[in-house]
mmCIF file of C-alpha atoms and ligand atoms in Angstrom:
data_model
loop_
_atom_site.group_PDB
_atom_site.id
_atom_site.type_symbol
_atom_site.label_atom_id
_atom_site.label_comp_id
_atom_site.label_asym_id
_atom_site.label_seq_id
_atom_site.Cartn_x
_atom_site.Cartn_y
_atom_site.Cartn_z
ATOM 1 C CA MET A 1 -21.630 -18.667 -1.092
ATOM 2 C CA MET A 2 -19.032 -17.845 -3.715
ATOM 3 C CA ASN A 3 -19.873 -19.176 -7.196
ATOM 4 C CA VAL A 4 -16.460 -20.043 -8.610
ATOM 5 C CA VAL A 5 -15.348 -20.972 -12.112
ATOM 6 C CA HIS A 6 -12.026 -22.783 -12.544
ATOM 7 C CA ILE A 7 -10.061 -21.969 -15.640
ATOM 8 C CA ASN A 8 -6.932 -23.807 -16.920
ATOM 9 C CA THR A 9 -5.018 -26.592 -15.240
ATOM 10 C CA GLY A 10 -1.348 -27.442 -15.058
ATOM 11 C CA ALA A 11 1.658 -26.412 -13.039
ATOM 12 C CA LYS A 12 0.885 -22.725 -13.145
ATOM 13 C CA PRO A 13 0.452 -20.940 -9.793
ATOM 14 C CA LYS A 14 -3.083 -21.099 -8.464
ATOM 15 C CA VAL A 15 -4.620 -17.663 -8.179
ATOM 16 C CA LEU A 16 -7.919 -16.563 -6.596
ATOM 17 C CA VAL A 17 -9.576 -13.313 -7.684
ATOM 18 C CA THR A 18 -12.022 -12.379 -4.916
ATOM 19 C CA ARG A 19 -14.316 -10.039 -6.932
ATOM 20 C CA ARG A 20 -15.194 -9.471 -10.600
ATOM 21 C CA TRP A 21 -12.455 -7.495 -12.375
ATOM 22 C CA PRO A 22 -12.470 -5.874 -15.834
ATOM 23 C CA GLY A 23 -12.906 -8.630 -18.459
ATOM 24 C CA ALA A 24 -9.609 -8.017 -20.243
ATOM 25 C CA VAL A 25 -7.667 -8.399 -16.999
ATOM 26 C CA GLU A 26 -9.566 -11.523 -15.947
ATOM 27 C CA ALA A 27 -8.756 -13.009 -19.382
ATOM 28 C CA GLN A 28 -5.068 -12.184 -18.997
ATOM 29 C CA LEU A 29 -4.988 -13.664 -15.499
ATOM 30 C CA SER A 30 -6.682 -16.815 -16.765
ATOM 31 C CA ALA A 31 -4.142 -17.143 -19.571
ATOM 32 C CA SER A 32 -1.174 -16.716 -17.222
ATOM 33 C CA TYR A 33 -2.272 -18.638 -14.112
ATOM 34 C CA GLU A 34 -4.581 -21.391 -12.905
ATOM 35 C CA THR A 35 -7.154 -18.768 -12.086
ATOM 36 C CA THR A 36 -10.324 -18.993 -10.027
ATOM 37 C CA LEU A 37 -12.774 -16.168 -10.637
ATOM 38 C CA ASN A 38 -15.613 -15.126 -8.343
ATOM 39 C CA ARG A 39 -18.495 -14.998 -10.827
ATOM 40 C CA SER A 40 -21.049 -14.144 -8.107
ATOM 41 C CA ASP A 41 -19.037 -11.019 -7.192
ATOM 42 C CA THR A 42 -20.082 -11.279 -3.527
ATOM 43 C CA PRO A 43 -17.455 -10.593 -0.855
ATOM 44 C CA LEU A 44 -15.821 -13.656 0.673
ATOM 45 C CA THR A 45 -16.563 -14.531 4.302
ATOM 46 C CA PRO A 46 -13.663 -14.888 6.788
ATOM 47 C CA GLY A 47 -14.124 -18.685 6.539
ATOM 48 C CA GLU A 48 -13.892 -18.604 2.732
ATOM 49 C CA LEU A 49 -10.811 -16.400 2.961
ATOM 50 C CA ARG A 50 -9.172 -18.861 5.383
ATOM 51 C CA ASP A 51 -9.971 -21.738 2.977
ATOM 52 C CA ALA A 52 -8.525 -19.694 0.117
ATOM 53 C CA LEU A 53 -5.285 -19.189 2.046
ATOM 54 C CA LYS A 54 -4.970 -22.979 2.340
ATOM 55 C CA THR A 55 -5.653 -23.559 -1.373
ATOM 56 C CA PHE A 56 -4.185 -20.832 -3.581
ATOM 57 C CA ASP A 57 -0.622 -19.661 -4.170
ATOM 58 C CA ALA A 58 -1.852 -16.099 -4.586
ATOM 59 C CA VAL A 59 -5.020 -14.388 -3.350
ATOM 60 C CA LEU A 60 -6.033 -11.150 -5.091
ATOM 61 C CA PRO A 61 -8.222 -9.235 -2.623
ATOM 62 C CA THR A 62 -9.865 -5.823 -2.643
ATOM 63 C CA VAL A 63 -11.036 -3.364 -0.011
ATOM 64 C CA THR A 64 -14.172 -5.492 0.576
ATOM 65 C CA ASP A 65 -12.108 -8.443 1.838
ATOM 66 C CA SER A 66 -11.517 -7.903 5.493
ATOM 67 C CA LEU A 67 -8.207 -9.699 6.045
ATOM 68 C CA GLY A 68 -7.977 -9.110 9.758
ATOM 69 C CA PRO A 69 -6.471 -11.446 12.376
ATOM 70 C CA ASP A 70 -9.572 -13.683 12.114
ATOM 71 C CA ALA A 71 -9.373 -14.290 8.356
ATOM 72 C CA LEU A 72 -5.584 -14.607 8.562
ATOM 73 C CA ASP A 73 -5.742 -17.177 11.364
ATOM 74 C CA VAL A 74 -4.352 -20.061 9.278
ATOM 75 C CA ALA A 75 -1.613 -22.344 10.614
ATOM 76 C CA LYS A 76 0.281 -23.156 7.421
ATOM 77 C CA PRO A 77 -0.962 -21.126 4.477
ATOM 78 C CA THR A 78 -0.378 -22.265 0.895
ATOM 79 C CA THR A 79 -0.725 -18.629 -0.138
ATOM 80 C CA LYS A 80 2.511 -16.722 -0.434
ATOM 81 C CA ILE A 81 1.264 -13.411 -1.765
ATOM 82 C CA LEU A 82 -1.761 -11.153 -1.276
ATOM 83 C CA SER A 83 -1.697 -9.017 -4.390
ATOM 84 C CA ASN A 84 -4.233 -6.327 -3.526
ATOM 85 C CA TYR A 85 -6.361 -4.628 -6.180
ATOM 86 C CA GLY A 86 -6.256 -1.051 -4.868
ATOM 87 C CA VAL A 87 -3.719 1.254 -3.302
ATOM 88 C CA GLY A 88 -5.125 1.222 0.241
ATOM 89 C CA VAL A 89 -4.280 -1.871 2.275
ATOM 90 C CA SER A 90 -5.794 -1.023 5.655
ATOM 91 C CA HIS A 91 -8.197 -3.986 5.273
ATOM 92 C CA ILE A 92 -5.180 -6.302 5.606
ATOM 93 C CA CYS A 93 -3.733 -6.840 9.094
ATOM 94 C CA THR A 94 -0.043 -6.122 8.618
ATOM 95 C CA GLU A 95 1.021 -7.966 11.738
ATOM 96 C CA SER A 96 -0.840 -11.191 10.841
ATOM 97 C CA ALA A 97 0.384 -11.056 7.237
ATOM 98 C CA ARG A 98 3.985 -10.657 8.459
ATOM 99 C CA LYS A 99 3.569 -13.525 10.911
ATOM 100 C CA LEU A 100 2.386 -15.796 8.089
ATOM 101 C CA GLY A 101 5.310 -14.710 5.907
ATOM 102 C CA LEU A 102 2.947 -13.343 3.248
ATOM 103 C CA SER A 103 4.094 -10.799 0.711
ATOM 104 C CA VAL A 104 1.581 -7.994 0.147
ATOM 105 C CA THR A 105 1.455 -5.697 -2.878
ATOM 106 C CA ASN A 106 -0.846 -2.818 -3.892
ATOM 107 C CA THR A 107 -1.598 -0.769 -7.037
ATOM 108 C CA PRO A 108 -0.314 2.797 -6.616
ATOM 109 C CA ASP A 109 0.127 5.483 -9.343
ATOM 110 C CA VAL A 110 -2.462 4.166 -11.808
ATOM 111 C CA LEU A 111 -5.452 5.511 -9.870
ATOM 112 C CA SER A 112 -3.947 8.762 -8.576
ATOM 113 C CA GLU A 113 -5.359 11.020 -11.289
ATOM 114 C CA CYS A 114 -8.852 9.524 -11.186
ATOM 115 C CA THR A 115 -9.011 9.697 -7.389
ATOM 116 C CA ALA A 116 -7.845 13.323 -7.481
ATOM 117 C CA ASP A 117 -10.545 13.969 -10.103
ATOM 118 C CA ILE A 118 -13.168 12.593 -7.699
ATOM 119 C CA ALA A 119 -11.829 14.762 -4.859
ATOM 120 C CA MET A 120 -12.143 17.793 -7.149
ATOM 121 C CA THR A 121 -15.647 16.648 -8.170
ATOM 122 C CA LEU A 122 -16.647 16.441 -4.499
ATOM 123 C CA MET A 123 -15.177 19.872 -3.709
ATOM 124 C CA LEU A 124 -17.137 21.431 -6.516
ATOM 125 C CA MET A 125 -20.316 19.518 -5.744
ATOM 126 C CA VAL A 126 -20.437 20.436 -2.083
ATOM 127 C CA ALA A 127 -19.381 24.060 -2.524
ATOM 128 C CA ARG A 128 -21.782 24.660 -5.419
ATOM 129 C CA ARG A 129 -24.590 22.614 -3.838
ATOM 130 C CA ALA A 130 -24.812 20.332 -6.854
ATOM 131 C CA GLY A 131 -26.293 17.403 -4.900
ATOM 132 C CA GLU A 132 -29.010 19.579 -3.391
ATOM 133 C CA GLY A 133 -29.785 21.049 -6.809
ATOM 134 C CA GLU A 134 -30.029 17.668 -8.471
ATOM 135 C CA ARG A 135 -32.297 16.325 -5.729
ATOM 136 C CA GLU A 136 -34.564 19.378 -6.001
ATOM 137 C CA LEU A 137 -34.825 19.070 -9.760
ATOM 138 C CA ARG A 138 -35.570 15.343 -9.775
ATOM 139 C CA ASP A 139 -38.124 15.815 -6.985
ATOM 140 C CA GLY A 140 -39.979 18.275 -9.232
ATOM 141 C CA GLY A 141 -39.319 21.112 -6.781
ATOM 142 C CA TRP A 142 -37.530 23.593 -9.082
ATOM 143 C CA THR A 143 -39.614 26.733 -9.506
ATOM 144 C CA GLY A 144 -37.140 28.490 -11.797
ATOM 145 C CA TRP A 145 -34.144 30.830 -11.675
ATOM 146 C CA ARG A 146 -33.889 33.449 -8.978
ATOM 147 C CA PRO A 147 -30.966 35.459 -7.607
ATOM 148 C CA THR A 148 -31.114 33.801 -4.195
ATOM 149 C CA HIS A 149 -31.554 30.203 -5.321
ATOM 150 C CA LEU A 150 -29.115 27.553 -3.967
ATOM 151 C CA VAL A 151 -26.350 30.091 -3.567
ATOM 152 C CA GLY A 152 -23.102 28.281 -2.834
ATOM 153 C CA THR A 153 -19.460 29.107 -2.235
ATOM 154 C CA LYS A 154 -16.828 30.047 -4.814
ATOM 155 C CA VAL A 155 -14.054 27.459 -5.167
ATOM 156 C CA SER A 156 -11.573 29.252 -7.437
ATOM 157 C CA GLY A 157 -8.864 31.162 -5.610
ATOM 158 C CA LYS A 158 -9.633 29.696 -2.181
ATOM 159 C CA THR A 159 -7.253 27.943 0.225
ATOM 160 C CA LEU A 160 -7.083 24.151 0.067
ATOM 161 C CA GLY A 161 -5.526 22.089 2.837
ATOM 162 C CA ILE A 162 -4.219 18.697 1.792
ATOM 163 C CA VAL A 163 -3.727 16.097 4.517
ATOM 164 C CA GLY A 164 -1.238 13.526 3.182
ATOM 165 C CA TYR A 165 0.889 14.692 0.262
ATOM 166 C CA GLY A 166 1.375 11.355 -1.472
ATOM 167 C CA ARG A 167 0.672 10.758 -5.131
ATOM 168 C CA ILE A 168 -3.064 11.447 -4.896
ATOM 169 C CA GLY A 169 -2.655 14.509 -2.680
ATOM 170 C CA GLU A 170 -0.125 15.920 -5.119
ATOM 171 C CA GLU A 171 -2.422 15.293 -8.105
ATOM 172 C CA LEU A 172 -5.213 17.161 -6.331
ATOM 173 C CA ALA A 173 -2.831 20.036 -5.558
ATOM 174 C CA ARG A 174 -1.919 20.221 -9.249
ATOM 175 C CA ARG A 175 -5.558 20.455 -10.313
ATOM 176 C CA ALA A 176 -6.493 22.914 -7.589
ATOM 177 C CA HIS A 177 -3.530 25.236 -8.054
ATOM 178 C CA HIS A 178 -3.110 25.242 -11.828
ATOM 179 C CA GLY A 179 -6.791 24.775 -12.708
ATOM 180 C CA PHE A 180 -8.578 26.718 -9.995
ATOM 181 C CA GLY A 181 -5.896 29.154 -8.796
ATOM 182 C CA MET A 182 -6.126 27.758 -5.276
ATOM 183 C CA ASP A 183 -3.584 28.372 -2.577
ATOM 184 C CA VAL A 184 -2.390 24.960 -1.357
ATOM 185 C CA VAL A 185 -1.305 24.201 2.210
ATOM 186 C CA VAL A 186 -0.037 20.739 3.106
ATOM 187 C CA TYR A 187 0.140 18.661 6.246
ATOM 188 C CA ASN A 188 2.217 15.517 5.852
ATOM 189 C CA ARG A 189 3.867 13.401 8.546
ATOM 190 C CA SER A 190 7.292 13.585 6.835
ATOM 191 C CA THR A 191 8.874 16.625 5.233
ATOM 192 C CA VAL A 192 7.898 16.997 1.571
ATOM 193 C CA ALA A 193 10.717 17.844 -0.858
ATOM 194 C CA PRO A 194 10.575 21.605 -1.546
ATOM 195 C CA GLU A 195 10.497 21.065 -5.330
ATOM 196 C CA ARG A 196 7.377 18.874 -5.039
ATOM 197 C CA LEU A 197 5.638 21.635 -3.100
ATOM 198 C CA ALA A 198 6.893 24.369 -5.417
ATOM 199 C CA ARG A 199 5.416 22.667 -8.489
ATOM 200 C CA ASN A 200 1.952 23.439 -7.101
ATOM 201 C CA GLY A 201 2.734 26.635 -5.212
ATOM 202 C CA ALA A 202 2.200 24.706 -1.971
ATOM 203 C CA ARG A 203 3.631 25.173 1.494
ATOM 204 C CA GLN A 204 3.860 22.647 4.293
ATOM 205 C CA VAL A 205 2.775 23.316 7.865
ATOM 206 C CA GLU A 206 3.932 21.353 10.902
ATOM 207 C CA SER A 207 0.675 20.065 12.314
ATOM 208 C CA LEU A 208 -2.944 19.401 11.531
ATOM 209 C CA ASP A 209 -3.827 21.921 14.235
ATOM 210 C CA ALA A 210 -1.917 24.557 12.281
ATOM 211 C CA LEU A 211 -3.444 23.554 8.931
ATOM 212 C CA LEU A 212 -7.150 23.381 9.715
ATOM 213 C CA PRO A 213 -7.845 27.019 10.698
ATOM 214 C CA LEU A 214 -6.197 28.218 7.461
ATOM 215 C CA CYS A 215 -8.423 26.342 5.016
ATOM 216 C CA ASP A 216 -11.588 26.912 3.035
ATOM 217 C CA PHE A 217 -11.381 23.263 1.930
ATOM 218 C CA VAL A 218 -9.632 20.334 3.627
ATOM 219 C CA SER A 219 -9.081 17.171 1.593
ATOM 220 C CA LEU A 220 -7.871 13.902 3.143
ATOM 221 C CA HIS A 221 -5.279 11.786 1.314
ATOM 222 C CA CYS A 222 -3.559 9.902 4.122
ATOM 223 C CA PRO A 223 -3.689 6.120 4.635
ATOM 224 C CA GLY A 224 -6.468 4.584 6.724
ATOM 225 C CA GLY A 225 -5.997 1.943 9.400
ATOM 226 C CA ALA A 226 -5.304 2.217 13.105
ATOM 227 C CA GLU A 227 -2.664 4.949 12.784
ATOM 228 C CA ASN A 228 -5.111 7.479 11.330
ATOM 229 C CA ARG A 229 -8.378 6.253 12.851
ATOM 230 C CA HIS A 230 -10.463 9.320 13.782
ATOM 231 C CA LEU A 231 -7.632 11.669 12.892
ATOM 232 C CA ILE A 232 -10.473 14.076 12.157
ATOM 233 C CA ASN A 233 -12.381 14.048 15.430
ATOM 234 C CA GLY A 234 -14.603 16.597 17.166
ATOM 235 C CA ARG A 235 -11.642 18.696 18.266
ATOM 236 C CA MET A 236 -10.230 18.866 14.743
ATOM 237 C CA LEU A 237 -13.644 19.728 13.286
ATOM 238 C CA ASP A 238 -13.818 22.587 15.801
ATOM 239 C CA LEU A 239 -10.514 23.897 14.432
ATOM 240 C CA MET A 240 -12.033 24.210 10.948
ATOM 241 C CA ARG A 241 -13.586 27.489 9.867
ATOM 242 C CA GLU A 242 -17.349 27.580 10.156
ATOM 243 C CA ASP A 243 -17.726 27.964 6.385
ATOM 244 C CA ALA A 244 -15.055 25.385 5.464
ATOM 245 C CA PHE A 245 -15.654 22.080 3.669
ATOM 246 C CA LEU A 246 -14.186 18.652 4.467
ATOM 247 C CA ILE A 247 -13.536 16.178 1.629
ATOM 248 C CA ASN A 248 -12.671 12.494 2.122
ATOM 249 C CA THR A 249 -11.542 10.187 -0.663
ATOM 250 C CA ALA A 250 -9.056 8.331 1.577
ATOM 251 C CA ARG A 251 -10.615 5.889 4.051
ATOM 252 C CA GLY A 252 -13.802 6.201 6.095
ATOM 253 C CA GLU A 253 -12.134 5.511 9.433
ATOM 254 C CA VAL A 254 -10.025 8.673 9.154
ATOM 255 C CA ILE A 255 -13.118 10.682 10.175
ATOM 256 C CA ASP A 256 -15.158 10.180 13.356
ATOM 257 C CA GLU A 257 -18.513 10.076 11.559
ATOM 258 C CA ALA A 258 -20.560 10.758 14.702
ATOM 259 C CA ALA A 259 -18.525 13.934 15.288
ATOM 260 C CA LEU A 260 -18.900 14.900 11.628
ATOM 261 C CA ALA A 261 -22.680 14.408 11.709
ATOM 262 C CA HIS A 262 -22.787 16.660 14.785
ATOM 263 C CA ALA A 263 -20.685 19.350 13.059
ATOM 264 C CA LEU A 264 -22.886 19.206 9.931
ATOM 265 C CA MET A 265 -26.161 19.320 11.867
ATOM 266 C CA PHE A 266 -25.043 22.256 13.995
ATOM 267 C CA GLU A 267 -23.383 23.889 10.959
ATOM 268 C CA SER A 268 -20.090 24.364 12.762
ATOM 269 C CA ILE A 269 -18.512 23.675 9.344
ATOM 270 C CA GLY A 270 -19.867 24.602 5.905
ATOM 271 C CA GLY A 271 -20.274 21.070 4.628
ATOM 272 C CA ALA A 272 -18.572 17.811 3.749
ATOM 273 C CA ALA A 273 -18.232 15.459 0.810
ATOM 274 C CA LEU A 274 -17.391 11.798 1.276
ATOM 275 C CA ASP A 275 -16.466 8.997 -1.096
ATOM 276 C CA VAL A 276 -15.572 6.590 1.714
ATOM 277 C CA PHE A 277 -17.294 5.598 4.966
ATOM 278 C CA GLU A 278 -16.480 3.993 8.294
ATOM 279 C CA CYS A 279 -18.670 0.885 7.817
ATOM 280 C CA GLU A 280 -19.062 0.539 4.045
ATOM 281 C CA PRO A 281 -21.534 -0.100 2.550
ATOM 282 C CA ARG A 282 -23.580 0.951 5.604
ATOM 283 C CA ILE A 283 -24.016 4.689 6.017
ATOM 284 C CA ASN A 284 -24.439 6.422 9.387
ATOM 285 C CA ALA A 285 -28.152 7.291 9.546
ATOM 286 C CA ASP A 286 -27.432 10.804 10.886
ATOM 287 C CA LEU A 287 -25.218 11.603 7.898
ATOM 288 C CA VAL A 288 -28.034 10.764 5.495
ATOM 289 C CA GLN A 289 -30.121 13.552 7.090
ATOM 290 C CA CYS A 290 -27.509 16.236 6.350
ATOM 291 C CA ASP A 291 -28.224 18.370 3.288
ATOM 292 C CA ASN A 292 -24.813 20.018 3.523
ATOM 293 C CA LEU A 293 -23.193 16.639 2.774
ATOM 294 C CA VAL A 294 -22.430 15.062 -0.612
ATOM 295 C CA MET A 295 -21.893 11.297 -0.692
ATOM 296 C CA LEU A 296 -20.572 9.005 -3.405
ATOM 297 C CA PRO A 297 -20.308 5.201 -3.165
ATOM 298 C CA HIS A 298 -16.493 4.788 -3.133
ATOM 299 C CA LEU A 299 -15.990 5.827 -6.766
ATOM 300 C CA GLY A 300 -12.435 7.228 -6.491
ATOM 301 C CA SER A 301 -10.828 4.857 -8.965
ATOM 302 C CA ALA A 302 -14.019 3.905 -10.801
ATOM 303 C CA THR A 303 -13.045 4.633 -14.398
ATOM 304 C CA ARG A 304 -12.514 2.047 -17.127
ATOM 305 C CA GLU A 305 -8.964 3.280 -17.488
ATOM 306 C CA ALA A 306 -7.992 3.129 -13.824
ATOM 307 C CA ARG A 307 -9.724 -0.166 -13.057
ATOM 308 C CA GLU A 308 -7.992 -1.896 -16.003
ATOM 309 C CA ALA A 309 -4.655 -0.361 -15.109
ATOM 310 C CA MET A 310 -5.066 -1.531 -11.505
ATOM 311 C CA GLY A 311 -5.605 -5.073 -12.772
ATOM 312 C CA TYR A 312 -2.539 -4.943 -15.019
ATOM 313 C CA ARG A 313 -0.542 -3.587 -12.089
ATOM 314 C CA VAL A 314 -1.558 -6.673 -10.077
ATOM 315 C CA LEU A 315 -0.409 -8.799 -13.032
ATOM 316 C CA ASP A 316 2.959 -6.990 -12.961
ATOM 317 C CA ASN A 317 3.306 -7.722 -9.263
ATOM 318 C CA LEU A 318 2.383 -11.393 -9.684
ATOM 319 C CA GLY A 319 4.762 -11.734 -12.635
ATOM 320 C CA ASP A 320 7.593 -10.284 -10.564
ATOM 321 C CA PHE A 321 6.791 -12.512 -7.614
ATOM 322 C CA PHE A 322 6.423 -15.818 -9.426
ATOM 323 C CA GLU A 323 9.479 -15.146 -11.605
ATOM 324 C CA GLY A 324 11.619 -14.579 -8.527
ATOM 325 C CA ARG A 325 11.872 -10.778 -8.607
ATOM 326 C CA ASP A 326 10.883 -8.420 -5.837
ATOM 327 C CA PRO A 327 7.378 -7.187 -6.739
ATOM 328 C CA ARG A 328 7.476 -3.533 -7.812
ATOM 329 C CA ASP A 329 4.678 -2.572 -5.399
ATOM 330 C CA ARG A 330 5.600 -4.610 -2.368
ATOM 331 C CA VAL A 331 4.196 -3.106 0.832
ATOM 332 C CA ILE A 332 5.127 -6.126 2.986
HETATM 333 C C1 8YV B 401 -10.374 0.893 -4.972
HETATM 334 C C2 8YV B 401 -9.373 2.486 -3.302
HETATM 335 O O1 8YV B 401 -11.356 0.871 -5.917
HETATM 336 O O2 8YV B 401 -7.361 1.820 -4.301
HETATM 337 C C3 8YV B 401 -7.955 2.066 -3.274
HETATM 338 O O3 8YV B 401 -7.385 2.030 -2.173
HETATM 339 O O4 8YV B 401 -9.876 3.009 -2.380
HETATM 340 C C4 8YV B 401 -10.229 2.305 -4.499
HETATM 341 O O5 8YV B 401 -9.692 3.082 -5.483
HETATM 342 C C5 8YV B 401 -10.710 -0.124 -3.962
HETATM 343 O O6 8YV B 401 -10.200 0.164 -2.714
HETATM 344 C C6 8YV B 401 -10.227 -1.464 -4.441
HETATM 345 O O7 8YV B 401 -9.667 -2.260 -3.429
#
């Protein structure tokens, strides 16, 4: 059960923050609105979310609040805006939100660099076998240097395929091309402006089928949700080179995890590195067995800087909304 603390009273809009946020942002929210904080930091149940929609003018959810048709099944909501903390909004059912007349905003831009940094971290970790090395060392199994020990794959100068050339994809391209001399190939559902590609020496190909066989590394930066569910399935994994690596910092559902576990176990690809999972925080038991897999617990935006900036971006959106302007990051 959520342990809530009410702060302030008066005619200010009533705002619910569903998880703990950085202290400075919670303080600012409490100063600006009649704010309810979730001190227990446990995710809300669908029932609690429905109650919240009948009580608060604004609900500030995160990826751990599943706002599907069930949680959004409220006849006459008091809530007018879901101001999401995070850029991805695939946990919010667009159709139900539209039906209820809810505005929905997200927090783009401010986490792009940090998420691209994590994608680069994962590329390096999986190619250079950093996870395996750390496990060996901590387990007391390191017997010392030798020429054949934990030999990995060179990253610099290789070909990187980016699936989804939005802000995060472009930031990764910048790092990979200018920092690591990588050749960047892009698959994106719409045509990317030539100058955006040129900045990172990138070229766009027409399909995922065309992209995958070209790449030493494939990094996913497309939205999650129904439209991209299992975009990377067994057939797509078969199109990857047998020494190529798959990186996912987007959303877990973009990859068919059972197919990935199969590809990793049979070494039909070189390895994978995941920051996001299909059923977070539960991890597919087969994946855990795979040594050629690096896993992080959804850390893409987990820096002090990004997490504060995400909070202030929510404050910007709320300010716009309650002062009668169109929120800068409106997605619905
Ligand atoms: C967030 C993310 O930390 O912004 C996103 O979409 O995946 C992460 O960076 C998390 O989703 C907060 O809702």
